């Protein structure tokens, strides 16, 4: 009975937070600097968090470039992957979907991870590592809101660019030694990137430095990572994931109509 009550309470909390989310100003959280999943236990959060002034965020899931400078066209996930979070143990997966690019070749679109300990309300976002979706090479930024550089041999690269509807799933393992970042394109095998010295906490990261109107979607593949409290015992973590998994599915479900209206 106690377990059943807990699940109901968690579900009610999730519903209440979903109502709050309707009035949420995406990307302007005041507690930017260390906002990881365990700091918002038992709450529903948008997938996308802080973003540059020339990136619009719709429904907490979709990001679209709206003019401005290439350097400022950045966005990060609302929650992070953290080594000390017992629900994650430093491991998580999430997926970026290419929604639109000017020539349908993803030129200037990069997806990866950024250092979670950066101050995302400042002009300096700290380090980031991401795959360029045009040629599938690995890039690194000392300041994610600045210019990046190619990591030679970081990823195999490809002659084929990603087109609209393509997915890039990232798997982060901060418990490994060394820490690893792996990429899977359209459900293919994961390829571990070389030359990434990841910190102890990262967030999903995207740079839309291509063209006006370029757009992507972020979804988290690990429900527990999104919702679990740092102090939650394993049993409660499991109940939490089961109790609100369907709510996450509803919250993160993308419909063709919502994408069409957003890209218009």
CSV table of C-alpha atoms in Angstrom, one decimal:
chain,number,residue,atom,x,y,z
A,1,UNK,CA,0.0,0.0,0.0
A,2,UNK,CA,2.8,2.4,0.8
A,3,UNK,CA,4.5,1.6,-2.5
A,4,UNK,CA,1.2,2.2,-4.4
A,5,UNK,CA,0.7,5.5,-2.6
A,6,UNK,CA,4.2,6.7,-3.4
A,7,UNK,CA,3.7,6.0,-7.1
A,8,UNK,CA,0.4,8.0,-7.0
A,9,UNK,CA,2.1,10.8,-5.2
A,10,UNK,CA,4.9,10.9,-7.7
A,11,UNK,CA,2.5,10.9,-10.6
A,12,UNK,CA,0.5,13.8,-9.1
A,13,UNK,CA,3.8,15.7,-8.7
A,14,UNK,CA,4.6,15.0,-12.3
A,15,UNK,CA,1.2,16.3,-13.5
A,16,UNK,CA,1.6,19.4,-11.4
A,17,UNK,CA,5.0,20.1,-12.9
A,18,UNK,CA,3.7,19.6,-16.4
A,19,UNK,CA,1.1,22.3,-15.7
A,20,UNK,CA,3.9,24.6,-14.5
A,21,UNK,CA,5.9,23.7,-17.7
A,22,UNK,CA,3.2,25.4,-19.8
A,23,UNK,CA,4.3,28.7,-18.3
A,24,UNK,CA,8.0,27.9,-18.3
A,25,UNK,CA,10.4,30.3,-20.1
A,26,UNK,CA,12.5,27.8,-21.9
A,27,UNK,CA,16.2,28.3,-21.5
A,28,UNK,CA,16.1,31.0,-18.8
A,29,UNK,CA,16.5,29.0,-15.7
A,30,UNK,CA,18.1,31.1,-12.9
A,31,UNK,CA,19.8,28.1,-11.4
A,32,UNK,CA,21.7,27.5,-14.6
A,33,UNK,CA,25.2,26.6,-13.4
A,34,UNK,CA,24.8,23.2,-11.9
A,35,UNK,CA,21.3,22.2,-12.9
A,36,UNK,CA,21.5,18.4,-13.1
A,37,UNK,CA,18.7,15.9,-13.0
A,38,UNK,CA,19.2,15.1,-9.3
A,39,UNK,CA,18.7,18.8,-8.3
A,40,UNK,CA,15.1,18.6,-9.6
A,41,UNK,CA,13.9,15.3,-8.1
A,42,UNK,CA,10.5,14.0,-9.0
A,43,UNK,CA,9.8,16.8,-11.4
A,44,UNK,CA,9.0,17.0,-15.1
A,45,UNK,CA,11.5,19.1,-17.0
A,46,UNK,CA,11.7,20.2,-20.6
A,47,UNK,CA,14.3,18.3,-22.7
A,48,UNK,CA,16.0,21.5,-23.8
A,49,UNK,CA,17.4,24.1,-21.4
A,50,UNK,CA,19.6,27.2,-21.9
A,51,UNK,CA,20.1,28.5,-25.4
A,52,UNK,CA,21.6,31.4,-27.3
A,53,UNK,CA,19.5,34.5,-28.1
A,54,UNK,CA,19.1,33.4,-31.8
A,55,UNK,CA,17.7,29.9,-31.0
A,56,UNK,CA,14.0,29.5,-30.4
A,57,UNK,CA,12.8,26.5,-28.3
A,58,UNK,CA,9.3,25.1,-28.8
A,59,UNK,CA,7.6,22.7,-26.4
A,60,UNK,CA,10.9,22.2,-24.6
A,61,UNK,CA,11.9,19.7,-27.3
A,62,UNK,CA,12.5,21.5,-30.6
A,63,UNK,CA,15.3,24.1,-31.3
A,64,UNK,CA,15.4,26.3,-34.4
A,65,UNK,CA,18.0,28.8,-35.6
A,66,UNK,CA,16.6,32.4,-36.0
A,67,UNK,CA,19.3,34.5,-37.6
A,68,UNK,CA,22.1,36.0,-35.5
A,69,UNK,CA,25.7,34.9,-35.2
A,70,UNK,CA,26.8,31.3,-35.7
A,71,UNK,CA,28.7,31.3,-32.4
A,72,UNK,CA,25.6,32.2,-30.4
A,73,UNK,CA,23.3,29.6,-32.0
A,74,UNK,CA,23.7,27.0,-29.2
A,75,UNK,CA,21.5,25.0,-26.9
A,76,UNK,CA,21.9,22.5,-24.1
A,77,UNK,CA,19.7,19.9,-22.5
A,78,UNK,CA,17.9,20.8,-19.4
A,79,UNK,CA,19.5,18.0,-17.3
A,80,UNK,CA,22.9,16.4,-17.2
A,81,UNK,CA,24.7,13.2,-16.8
A,82,UNK,CA,26.6,13.0,-13.5
A,83,UNK,CA,29.1,10.5,-12.2
A,84,UNK,CA,27.9,10.7,-8.6
A,85,UNK,CA,24.2,10.3,-9.3
A,86,UNK,CA,23.3,6.7,-8.1
A,87,UNK,CA,20.4,6.5,-10.6
A,88,UNK,CA,22.8,7.1,-13.5
A,89,UNK,CA,26.2,5.9,-12.3
A,90,UNK,CA,27.6,8.3,-14.9
A,91,UNK,CA,25.8,6.5,-17.8
A,92,UNK,CA,23.0,7.8,-20.0
A,93,UNK,CA,21.8,8.0,-23.6
A,94,UNK,CA,19.9,10.7,-25.5
A,95,UNK,CA,19.0,11.3,-29.1
A,96,UNK,CA,19.2,14.3,-31.4
A,97,UNK,CA,16.9,14.3,-34.5
A,98,UNK,CA,17.7,16.5,-37.5
A,99,UNK,CA,14.4,18.2,-38.4
A,100,UNK,CA,15.5,20.7,-41.0
A,101,UNK,CA,18.6,22.1,-42.7
A,102,UNK,CA,18.9,24.5,-45.6
A,103,UNK,CA,20.2,22.1,-48.2
A,104,UNK,CA,19.1,19.0,-46.4
A,105,UNK,CA,22.7,18.1,-45.7
A,106,UNK,CA,23.0,19.3,-42.0
A,107,UNK,CA,25.9,21.7,-42.8
A,108,UNK,CA,26.8,23.6,-39.7
A,109,UNK,CA,24.8,21.4,-37.3
A,110,UNK,CA,26.8,19.8,-34.4
A,111,UNK,CA,25.4,17.5,-31.7
A,112,UNK,CA,27.3,16.2,-28.6
A,113,UNK,CA,27.9,17.2,-25.0
A,114,UNK,CA,29.1,20.2,-23.0
A,115,UNK,CA,30.6,20.6,-19.6
A,116,UNK,CA,27.7,20.8,-17.1
A,117,UNK,CA,29.6,23.0,-14.7
A,118,UNK,CA,29.7,25.9,-17.1
A,119,UNK,CA,27.6,29.0,-16.4
A,120,UNK,CA,25.1,28.8,-19.3
A,121,UNK,CA,23.7,32.3,-18.5
A,122,UNK,CA,27.1,33.8,-19.4
A,123,UNK,CA,28.8,34.3,-22.7
A,124,UNK,CA,31.3,31.6,-22.0
A,125,UNK,CA,29.9,28.1,-21.9
A,126,UNK,CA,33.0,26.1,-21.3
A,127,UNK,CA,34.2,23.0,-23.2
A,128,UNK,CA,32.0,21.0,-25.6
A,129,UNK,CA,32.5,18.0,-27.9
A,130,UNK,CA,30.2,17.3,-30.8
A,131,UNK,CA,29.9,15.5,-34.1
A,132,UNK,CA,29.4,17.6,-37.2
A,133,UNK,CA,26.3,16.2,-38.9
A,134,UNK,CA,27.5,17.2,-42.4
A,135,UNK,CA,30.6,15.0,-42.5
A,136,UNK,CA,30.3,13.1,-39.2
A,137,UNK,CA,33.7,14.2,-37.9
A,138,UNK,CA,34.4,15.1,-34.2
A,139,UNK,CA,34.9,18.7,-33.1
A,140,UNK,CA,35.9,20.4,-29.8
A,141,UNK,CA,35.2,23.8,-28.3
A,142,UNK,CA,37.1,25.5,-25.5
A,143,UNK,CA,34.1,27.9,-25.3
A,144,UNK,CA,31.0,26.3,-26.7
A,145,UNK,CA,29.8,29.8,-27.7
A,146,UNK,CA,32.9,30.4,-29.7
A,147,UNK,CA,34.7,28.7,-32.6
A,148,UNK,CA,35.5,25.0,-32.5
A,149,UNK,CA,38.2,22.9,-34.1
A,150,UNK,CA,38.4,19.5,-35.7
A,151,UNK,CA,39.8,16.6,-33.7
A,152,UNK,CA,41.7,14.6,-36.3
A,153,UNK,CA,40.8,10.9,-36.2
A,154,UNK,CA,38.2,11.5,-33.4
A,155,UNK,CA,35.5,9.8,-35.5
A,156,UNK,CA,35.8,8.0,-38.9
A,157,UNK,CA,33.8,10.6,-40.8
A,158,UNK,CA,31.5,10.0,-43.7
A,159,UNK,CA,31.0,11.1,-47.3
A,160,UNK,CA,27.2,11.0,-46.7
A,161,UNK,CA,25.6,13.9,-44.8
A,162,UNK,CA,22.7,13.5,-42.4
A,163,UNK,CA,19.3,14.5,-43.8
A,164,UNK,CA,16.0,15.5,-42.3
A,165,UNK,CA,14.7,12.7,-40.0
A,166,UNK,CA,18.2,11.3,-39.3
A,167,UNK,CA,18.9,10.5,-35.7
A,168,UNK,CA,22.1,10.7,-33.7
A,169,UNK,CA,22.1,8.8,-30.4
A,170,UNK,CA,24.8,9.6,-27.9
A,171,UNK,CA,25.9,7.2,-25.1
A,172,UNK,CA,27.9,8.7,-22.3
A,173,UNK,CA,29.8,6.6,-19.8
A,174,UNK,CA,31.5,8.7,-17.1
A,175,UNK,CA,32.3,5.6,-15.0
A,176,UNK,CA,34.6,4.2,-17.6
A,177,UNK,CA,38.4,4.9,-17.5
A,178,UNK,CA,38.9,6.9,-19.6
A,179,UNK,CA,35.4,8.4,-19.8
A,180,UNK,CA,33.7,7.6,-23.1
A,181,UNK,CA,31.4,9.3,-25.6
A,182,UNK,CA,29.9,7.2,-28.3
A,183,UNK,CA,27.7,8.0,-31.4
A,184,UNK,CA,25.1,5.9,-33.2
A,185,UNK,CA,23.7,7.2,-36.5
A,186,UNK,CA,20.1,6.1,-37.4
A,187,UNK,CA,20.2,3.2,-35.0
A,188,UNK,CA,23.5,1.8,-36.2
A,189,UNK,CA,26.4,0.5,-34.1
A,190,UNK,CA,27.9,2.9,-31.5
A,191,UNK,CA,31.3,4.3,-32.4
A,192,UNK,CA,33.4,5.6,-29.5
A,193,UNK,CA,35.0,9.0,-30.1
A,194,UNK,CA,38.7,9.4,-29.6
A,195,UNK,CA,40.4,12.5,-28.1
A,196,UNK,CA,37.5,13.4,-25.7
A,197,UNK,CA,38.6,14.2,-22.1
A,198,UNK,CA,35.2,14.4,-20.6
A,199,UNK,CA,34.5,16.1,-17.2
A,200,UNK,CA,32.6,14.4,-14.4
A,201,UNK,CA,29.3,15.9,-15.5
A,202,UNK,CA,28.0,16.8,-19.0
A,203,UNK,CA,24.8,18.0,-20.7
A,204,UNK,CA,23.5,17.3,-24.2
A,205,UNK,CA,24.8,20.1,-26.5
A,206,UNK,CA,23.9,21.4,-30.0
A,207,UNK,CA,25.3,24.2,-32.2
A,208,UNK,CA,23.2,25.4,-35.1
A,209,UNK,CA,25.9,27.3,-36.9
A,210,UNK,CA,24.5,26.6,-40.4
A,211,UNK,CA,21.6,28.6,-41.6
A,212,UNK,CA,18.4,30.4,-40.5
A,213,UNK,CA,15.6,27.8,-40.0
A,214,UNK,CA,17.8,24.8,-39.2
A,215,UNK,CA,16.2,22.8,-36.5
A,216,UNK,CA,16.7,19.8,-34.2
A,217,UNK,CA,14.8,17.8,-31.5
A,218,UNK,CA,16.2,16.4,-28.3
A,219,UNK,CA,14.8,13.4,-26.4
A,220,UNK,CA,16.3,11.6,-23.4
A,221,UNK,CA,16.3,7.8,-23.7
A,222,UNK,CA,16.8,7.1,-20.0
A,223,UNK,CA,13.7,8.0,-17.9
A,224,UNK,CA,15.4,7.3,-14.6
A,225,UNK,CA,18.2,9.7,-15.4
A,226,UNK,CA,15.7,12.4,-16.0
A,227,UNK,CA,13.6,12.0,-12.8
A,228,UNK,CA,15.6,10.4,-10.1
A,229,UNK,CA,16.8,12.2,-6.9
A,230,UNK,CA,20.4,11.9,-5.8
A,231,UNK,CA,19.1,10.7,-2.4
A,232,UNK,CA,16.5,8.3,-3.7
A,233,UNK,CA,17.0,4.7,-2.6
A,234,UNK,CA,17.1,2.2,-5.5
A,235,UNK,CA,13.6,0.9,-4.8
A,236,UNK,CA,12.1,4.4,-5.0
A,237,UNK,CA,14.0,5.1,-8.1
A,238,UNK,CA,12.5,2.1,-9.8
A,239,UNK,CA,9.0,3.0,-8.7
A,240,UNK,CA,9.5,6.5,-9.9
A,241,UNK,CA,10.5,5.4,-13.4
A,242,UNK,CA,7.6,3.0,-13.7
A,243,UNK,CA,5.1,5.4,-12.2
A,244,UNK,CA,5.7,8.3,-14.6
A,245,UNK,CA,7.2,6.6,-17.7
A,246,UNK,CA,4.1,7.0,-19.7
A,247,UNK,CA,3.9,10.7,-18.7
A,248,UNK,CA,7.4,11.2,-20.1
A,249,UNK,CA,6.3,9.5,-23.3
A,250,UNK,CA,3.4,11.8,-23.6
A,251,UNK,CA,5.5,14.9,-22.7
A,252,UNK,CA,8.2,14.0,-25.2
A,253,UNK,CA,6.0,12.7,-28.0
A,254,UNK,CA,6.5,14.7,-31.2
A,255,UNK,CA,3.6,15.0,-33.6
A,256,UNK,CA,3.9,15.9,-37.3
A,257,UNK,CA,1.6,18.9,-36.7
A,258,UNK,CA,3.7,20.3,-33.9
A,259,UNK,CA,6.9,20.0,-36.0
A,260,UNK,CA,5.2,21.6,-39.1
A,261,UNK,CA,3.8,24.5,-37.2
A,262,UNK,CA,7.1,25.1,-35.4
A,263,UNK,CA,9.2,25.2,-38.6
A,264,UNK,CA,6.7,27.4,-40.4
